[in-house]
C-alpha cells in the first residue's frame, strides 16, 4: 500500500515530500501544496505539469502478461532477479528489519516485485509503470507494494538517496535518475533479453529478434551515472509452451502492437500443439559511479 512507502515518494514537480491528504488516503499532498488523487484501486498518478507522454501497455497486454507469468514459465528469471536483489542488500549492509526499499521500473502486474518482497522479510516496494491498466493490478499485487503511475524517462517521483535496490526487467532504464534515487550503497538489477530469446518463435510468427550487444550499449549509456559491479550473468532455459501460452507471451510483448491479431492467431495455430522455446537473458548489477 502507498502508506508503506509514503516516506520514499516525492512530488514529481519539485521533489518535495508527500504525505496523505486525509485519513482515508484519497489524496497525496506535497509540502509545496500540490495534490494528487489516489484512485479507488489504490494507485496514484505522479506526473509533472506536462503529464504523461505515453500510455503504456493496454488492458489486453496486461492480461496477457498476467496469464503468461502466472504459468511460471519465467520462474528462473524471477528467482535470479530476487537472488541478486538479496545480494545487493547484503553487500550494502541493509538489514531486513530496516525495511529495505525496493523499486521496480516497468513493474506491470507486480510479478517480479511481489516475489522479491515475499522472499525478503520486512522489505517494501514501489512499482512504477506508465500504464494505468498495470497499476490497477499492481496496487493489489502485494500488501507492501505502493503502485505509482509515472514516466520512467522523466524525473522519478521518489526522494533522492532513498532506495536500496532497483529492479528493471525488460523495461526502460533511466541511469541518471536511478543514480539520484539510490542510496550510496544501492544498486540496480537489470534483466535484459539476449539474442536467442524466444528464438524458435521468431521466424514462424514474424517477430523481430533481439538486437546484438544490448547489454554493452546499456552499460555505455549509463556511463557517468552507473557502473557494472561484476560481469553480466547469462540465464538460459527451455520452456515447454502450448499455443495458448505462446499467444499470451506474444500478447504481452511489443509485437502485439505490430502484428494484426487475426494474422498472429493464424500463425500460432500453424505451430505444433506444444513446443520447446528458449528463454535467454543477461542479468547485470550496476552501482552508482
CSV table of C-alpha atoms in Angstrom, one decimal:
chain,number,residue,atom,x,y,z
A,1,UNK,CA,0.0,0.0,0.0
A,2,UNK,CA,1.0,3.6,-0.5
A,3,UNK,CA,1.2,4.0,3.3
A,4,UNK,CA,4.1,1.6,3.4
A,5,UNK,CA,6.2,3.7,1.0
A,6,UNK,CA,5.0,7.3,1.5
A,7,UNK,CA,8.3,8.3,3.1
A,8,UNK,CA,10.0,7.5,-0.2
A,9,UNK,CA,7.7,9.3,-2.6
A,10,UNK,CA,8.2,12.8,-3.9
A,11,UNK,CA,6.3,15.5,-5.7
A,12,UNK,CA,7.1,15.0,-9.4
A,13,UNK,CA,7.1,18.8,-9.9
A,14,UNK,CA,9.6,19.9,-7.3
A,15,UNK,CA,10.8,16.8,-5.4
A,16,UNK,CA,9.2,17.9,-2.1
A,17,UNK,CA,8.0,15.3,0.4
A,18,UNK,CA,4.5,13.8,0.0
A,19,UNK,CA,2.1,12.9,2.8
A,20,UNK,CA,-1.5,11.7,3.0
A,21,UNK,CA,-4.0,14.4,2.4
A,22,UNK,CA,-6.7,12.8,4.6
A,23,UNK,CA,-7.2,9.8,6.8
A,24,UNK,CA,-8.8,7.8,4.0
A,25,UNK,CA,-5.7,8.3,1.8
A,26,UNK,CA,-7.9,9.7,-1.0
A,27,UNK,CA,-5.1,12.2,-2.0
A,28,UNK,CA,-1.4,12.8,-1.5
A,29,UNK,CA,-0.2,16.3,-0.9
A,30,UNK,CA,3.2,17.8,-1.2
A,31,UNK,CA,5.0,20.3,1.1
A,32,UNK,CA,4.6,22.8,-1.8
A,33,UNK,CA,0.9,22.4,-1.9
A,34,UNK,CA,0.4,20.1,-5.0
A,35,UNK,CA,-2.3,17.5,-4.6
A,36,UNK,CA,-2.5,14.1,-6.3
A,37,UNK,CA,-5.7,11.9,-6.3
A,38,UNK,CA,-5.4,8.3,-5.2
A,39,UNK,CA,-7.5,6.0,-7.5
A,40,UNK,CA,-10.1,3.8,-5.8
A,41,UNK,CA,-7.9,0.8,-6.8
A,42,UNK,CA,-5.2,2.2,-4.6
A,43,UNK,CA,-2.6,3.6,-7.1
A,44,UNK,CA,-1.6,7.2,-7.6
A,45,UNK,CA,-0.5,9.0,-10.8
A,46,UNK,CA,2.5,11.2,-10.1
A,47,UNK,CA,3.3,13.2,-13.2
A,48,UNK,CA,4.7,16.7,-13.7
A,49,UNK,CA,2.9,19.6,-15.3
A,50,UNK,CA,3.2,18.2,-18.8
A,51,UNK,CA,1.5,15.0,-17.8
A,52,UNK,CA,2.4,11.5,-19.2
A,53,UNK,CA,3.8,11.3,-22.7
A,54,UNK,CA,2.9,7.6,-23.1
A,55,UNK,CA,0.0,5.4,-22.2
A,56,UNK,CA,2.0,2.1,-21.9
A,57,UNK,CA,0.5,-1.4,-22.2
A,58,UNK,CA,-3.2,-1.6,-22.6
A,59,UNK,CA,-5.6,-3.9,-20.6
A,60,UNK,CA,-5.3,-6.8,-23.1
A,61,UNK,CA,-1.5,-6.7,-22.9
A,62,UNK,CA,-1.6,-6.6,-19.1
A,63,UNK,CA,-4.0,-9.6,-19.1
A,64,UNK,CA,-1.7,-11.5,-21.4
A,65,UNK,CA,1.3,-10.8,-19.1
A,66,UNK,CA,-0.7,-12.0,-16.1
A,67,UNK,CA,-1.7,-15.1,-18.0
A,68,UNK,CA,1.8,-16.0,-19.1
A,69,UNK,CA,3.7,-15.1,-15.9
A,70,UNK,CA,1.2,-16.9,-13.7
A,71,UNK,CA,2.0,-20.1,-15.6
A,72,UNK,CA,5.5,-20.0,-14.1
A,73,UNK,CA,7.3,-20.0,-17.4
A,74,UNK,CA,9.7,-17.3,-16.4
A,75,UNK,CA,10.4,-18.7,-12.9
A,76,UNK,CA,14.2,-19.0,-13.4
A,77,UNK,CA,14.2,-15.3,-14.3
A,78,UNK,CA,12.2,-14.2,-11.2
A,79,UNK,CA,14.3,-16.4,-8.9
A,80,UNK,CA,17.5,-14.9,-10.3
A,81,UNK,CA,16.3,-11.3,-10.0
A,82,UNK,CA,15.3,-11.9,-6.4
A,83,UNK,CA,18.6,-13.5,-5.5
A,84,UNK,CA,20.5,-10.6,-7.0
A,85,UNK,CA,18.4,-8.1,-5.0
A,86,UNK,CA,19.2,-10.1,-1.9
A,87,UNK,CA,22.9,-9.8,-2.8
A,88,UNK,CA,22.6,-6.1,-3.3
A,89,UNK,CA,21.1,-5.7,0.2
A,90,UNK,CA,23.7,-7.9,1.8
A,91,UNK,CA,26.5,-6.0,0.0
A,92,UNK,CA,25.1,-2.8,1.2
A,93,UNK,CA,24.7,-4.0,4.8
A,94,UNK,CA,20.9,-3.4,4.8
A,95,UNK,CA,19.2,-5.5,7.4
A,96,UNK,CA,15.8,-6.9,6.7
A,97,UNK,CA,14.4,-5.3,9.9
A,98,UNK,CA,15.4,-1.9,8.5
A,99,UNK,CA,12.5,-2.1,6.0
A,100,UNK,CA,14.7,-2.3,2.8
A,101,UNK,CA,13.2,-0.1,0.0
A,102,UNK,CA,13.0,-1.7,-3.5
A,103,UNK,CA,11.7,-0.1,-6.7
A,104,UNK,CA,10.7,-1.9,-9.8
A,105,UNK,CA,10.6,0.1,-13.1
A,106,UNK,CA,8.0,-1.1,-15.6
A,107,UNK,CA,6.6,-3.3,-12.8
A,108,UNK,CA,3.5,-4.3,-14.8
A,109,UNK,CA,1.4,-6.8,-12.8
A,110,UNK,CA,3.9,-6.9,-9.9
A,111,UNK,CA,5.0,-10.5,-10.6
A,112,UNK,CA,8.7,-9.9,-10.0
A,113,UNK,CA,8.4,-7.3,-7.2
A,114,UNK,CA,5.9,-9.4,-5.3
A,115,UNK,CA,8.2,-12.4,-5.4
A,116,UNK,CA,11.1,-10.4,-4.1
A,117,UNK,CA,9.1,-8.8,-1.3
A,118,UNK,CA,7.8,-12.3,-0.3
A,119,UNK,CA,11.4,-13.5,-0.1
A,120,UNK,CA,12.9,-10.6,1.7
A,121,UNK,CA,11.1,-10.2,5.1
A,122,UNK,CA,10.3,-6.7,6.0
A,123,UNK,CA,11.1,-5.2,2.6
A,124,UNK,CA,8.7,-2.7,0.9
A,125,UNK,CA,8.4,-1.8,-2.7
A,126,UNK,CA,7.3,0.8,-5.1
A,127,UNK,CA,6.1,-0.4,-8.5
A,128,UNK,CA,6.3,2.2,-11.3
A,129,UNK,CA,4.6,1.8,-14.6
A,130,UNK,CA,3.2,4.3,-17.1
A,131,UNK,CA,0.2,2.0,-17.7
A,132,UNK,CA,-2.9,2.6,-15.6
A,133,UNK,CA,-4.1,-0.9,-16.6
A,134,UNK,CA,-0.9,-2.2,-15.0
A,135,UNK,CA,-1.3,0.0,-11.9
A,136,UNK,CA,-4.8,-1.3,-11.2
A,137,UNK,CA,-3.4,-4.8,-10.8
A,138,UNK,CA,-0.1,-3.7,-9.2
A,139,UNK,CA,-1.9,-1.9,-6.4
A,140,UNK,CA,-3.3,-5.2,-5.1
A,141,UNK,CA,-0.3,-7.4,-6.1
A,142,UNK,CA,1.2,-7.4,-2.6
A,143,UNK,CA,0.4,-5.7,0.8
A,144,UNK,CA,3.7,-3.9,0.9
A,145,UNK,CA,3.7,-2.5,-2.7
A,146,UNK,CA,2.9,1.1,-3.5
A,147,UNK,CA,1.6,1.4,-7.1
A,148,UNK,CA,2.6,4.6,-8.9
A,149,UNK,CA,1.8,5.6,-12.5
A,150,UNK,CA,4.8,7.6,-13.7
A,151,UNK,CA,7.0,8.1,-16.7
A,152,UNK,CA,10.4,6.3,-16.3
A,153,UNK,CA,12.0,8.7,-18.7
A,154,UNK,CA,11.1,11.8,-16.6
A,155,UNK,CA,12.1,12.7,-13.1
A,156,UNK,CA,11.0,9.8,-10.9
A,157,UNK,CA,8.6,10.8,-8.1
A,158,UNK,CA,11.0,9.3,-5.5
A,159,UNK,CA,13.2,11.1,-3.0
A,160,UNK,CA,16.9,11.3,-3.6
A,161,UNK,CA,19.1,8.6,-2.0
A,162,UNK,CA,16.2,6.7,-0.6
A,163,UNK,CA,16.1,3.4,-2.5
A,164,UNK,CA,18.3,0.4,-1.6
A,165,UNK,CA,17.7,-1.6,-4.8
A,166,UNK,CA,16.1,-1.0,-8.2
A,167,UNK,CA,14.8,-3.8,-10.4
A,168,UNK,CA,14.5,-3.4,-14.2
A,169,UNK,CA,13.1,-6.4,-16.0
A,170,UNK,CA,12.8,-5.9,-19.8
A,171,UNK,CA,11.9,-2.2,-19.1
A,172,UNK,CA,13.3,1.3,-19.6
A,173,UNK,CA,16.5,2.4,-17.9
A,174,UNK,CA,17.0,6.0,-16.8
A,175,UNK,CA,20.5,5.9,-15.5
A,176,UNK,CA,20.7,9.5,-14.2
A,177,UNK,CA,17.5,9.1,-12.2
A,178,UNK,CA,18.5,5.7,-10.9
A,179,UNK,CA,21.8,7.1,-9.6
A,180,UNK,CA,19.9,10.0,-8.0
A,181,UNK,CA,17.4,7.9,-6.0
A,182,UNK,CA,19.8,5.1,-5.0
A,183,UNK,CA,21.3,5.2,-1.5
A,184,UNK,CA,25.1,5.4,-1.5
A,185,UNK,CA,25.4,1.6,-1.3
A,186,UNK,CA,22.4,0.8,-3.5
A,187,UNK,CA,22.4,-1.0,-6.8
A,188,UNK,CA,20.3,-1.6,-9.9
A,189,UNK,CA,19.5,-5.2,-11.0
A,190,UNK,CA,18.8,-5.3,-14.8
A,191,UNK,CA,17.4,-8.2,-16.7
A,192,UNK,CA,18.0,-7.7,-20.5
A,193,UNK,CA,16.9,-10.1,-23.3
A,194,UNK,CA,19.7,-11.6,-25.3
A,195,UNK,CA,20.0,-12.9,-28.8
A,196,UNK,CA,18.3,-16.3,-28.9
A,197,UNK,CA,15.5,-15.3,-26.5
A,198,UNK,CA,12.3,-16.9,-27.9
A,199,UNK,CA,14.3,-17.8,-30.9
A,200,UNK,CA,12.1,-20.7,-32.0
A,201,UNK,CA,9.1,-18.4,-32.4
A,202,UNK,CA,10.7,-15.5,-34.3
A,203,UNK,CA,10.6,-16.9,-37.9
A,204,UNK,CA,7.2,-18.7,-37.8
A,205,UNK,CA,5.5,-15.7,-36.1
A,206,UNK,CA,7.4,-13.0,-37.9
A,207,UNK,CA,8.6,-11.2,-34.7
A,208,UNK,CA,11.8,-9.2,-34.6
A,209,UNK,CA,14.9,-10.8,-33.0
A,210,UNK,CA,16.7,-9.2,-30.1
A,211,UNK,CA,19.4,-6.8,-31.1
A,212,UNK,CA,23.0,-7.8,-30.6
A,213,UNK,CA,25.1,-6.0,-28.0
A,214,UNK,CA,22.2,-4.7,-25.9
A,215,UNK,CA,24.0,-5.2,-22.6
A,216,UNK,CA,27.1,-3.4,-23.8
A,217,UNK,CA,25.0,-0.5,-25.1
A,218,UNK,CA,23.2,-0.3,-21.8
A,219,UNK,CA,26.4,-0.1,-19.8
A,220,UNK,CA,27.8,2.5,-22.2
A,221,UNK,CA,24.6,4.6,-22.0
A,222,UNK,CA,24.8,4.5,-18.2
A,223,UNK,CA,28.4,5.8,-18.1
A,224,UNK,CA,28.9,8.7,-15.7
A,225,UNK,CA,25.9,7.6,-13.6
A,226,UNK,CA,26.2,3.8,-13.1
A,227,UNK,CA,29.0,1.2,-13.4
A,228,UNK,CA,28.9,-2.6,-13.5
A,229,UNK,CA,29.6,-4.3,-10.2
A,230,UNK,CA,30.7,-7.5,-11.9
A,231,UNK,CA,30.4,-9.2,-15.4
A,232,UNK,CA,26.8,-9.9,-16.5
A,233,UNK,CA,25.4,-13.4,-16.0
A,234,UNK,CA,23.5,-15.2,-18.7
A,235,UNK,CA,20.4,-17.1,-17.7
A,236,UNK,CA,19.1,-19.6,-20.3
A,237,UNK,CA,16.5,-22.3,-20.0
A,238,UNK,CA,13.9,-24.1,-22.1
A,239,UNK,CA,10.2,-23.7,-21.7
A,240,UNK,CA,7.5,-26.1,-22.9
A,241,UNK,CA,4.8,-23.9,-24.2
A,242,UNK,CA,1.4,-24.7,-25.7
A,243,UNK,CA,-0.3,-22.5,-28.2
A,244,UNK,CA,-2.3,-20.6,-25.5
A,245,UNK,CA,0.9,-19.8,-23.6
A,246,UNK,CA,2.7,-18.7,-26.8
A,247,UNK,CA,-0.3,-16.4,-27.6
A,248,UNK,CA,0.0,-14.9,-24.1
A,249,UNK,CA,3.7,-14.4,-24.4
A,250,UNK,CA,3.5,-12.5,-27.7
A,251,UNK,CA,0.4,-10.7,-26.5
A,252,UNK,CA,2.4,-9.1,-23.6
A,253,UNK,CA,5.2,-8.0,-25.9
A,254,UNK,CA,5.7,-5.1,-28.3
A,255,UNK,CA,5.0,-7.5,-31.1
A,256,UNK,CA,1.3,-7.4,-30.1
A,257,UNK,CA,1.2,-3.8,-31.4
A,258,UNK,CA,2.8,-4.6,-34.8
A,259,UNK,CA,1.0,-7.8,-35.9
A,260,UNK,CA,-2.7,-7.9,-36.6
A,261,UNK,CA,-4.4,-10.2,-34.1
A,262,UNK,CA,-6.0,-12.3,-36.8
A,263,UNK,CA,-2.6,-12.8,-38.6
A,264,UNK,CA,-1.0,-13.6,-35.3
A,265,UNK,CA,-3.7,-16.1,-34.4
A,266,UNK,CA,-3.4,-17.8,-37.8
A,267,UNK,CA,0.4,-18.1,-37.4
A,268,UNK,CA,0.1,-19.5,-33.8
A,269,UNK,CA,-2.5,-22.1,-35.0
A,270,UNK,CA,0.0,-23.4,-37.5
A,271,UNK,CA,2.5,-24.2,-34.7
A,272,UNK,CA,2.7,-27.6,-33.0
A,273,UNK,CA,0.3,-28.1,-30.1
A,274,UNK,CA,3.3,-27.7,-27.8
A,275,UNK,CA,6.9,-26.8,-28.5
A,276,UNK,CA,10.2,-26.1,-26.7
A,277,UNK,CA,11.1,-22.4,-26.6
A,278,UNK,CA,14.4,-20.9,-25.4
A,279,UNK,CA,14.4,-18.1,-22.8
A,280,UNK,CA,17.7,-16.2,-22.7
A,281,UNK,CA,18.6,-13.0,-20.9
A,282,UNK,CA,21.5,-11.3,-19.1
A,283,UNK,CA,21.4,-10.1,-15.5
A,284,UNK,CA,23.6,-7.2,-14.6
A,285,UNK,CA,24.2,-5.3,-11.4
A,286,UNK,CA,25.1,-1.6,-11.6
A,287,UNK,CA,26.3,0.7,-8.7
A,288,UNK,CA,26.5,4.4,-8.5
A,289,UNK,CA,29.5,5.8,-10.4
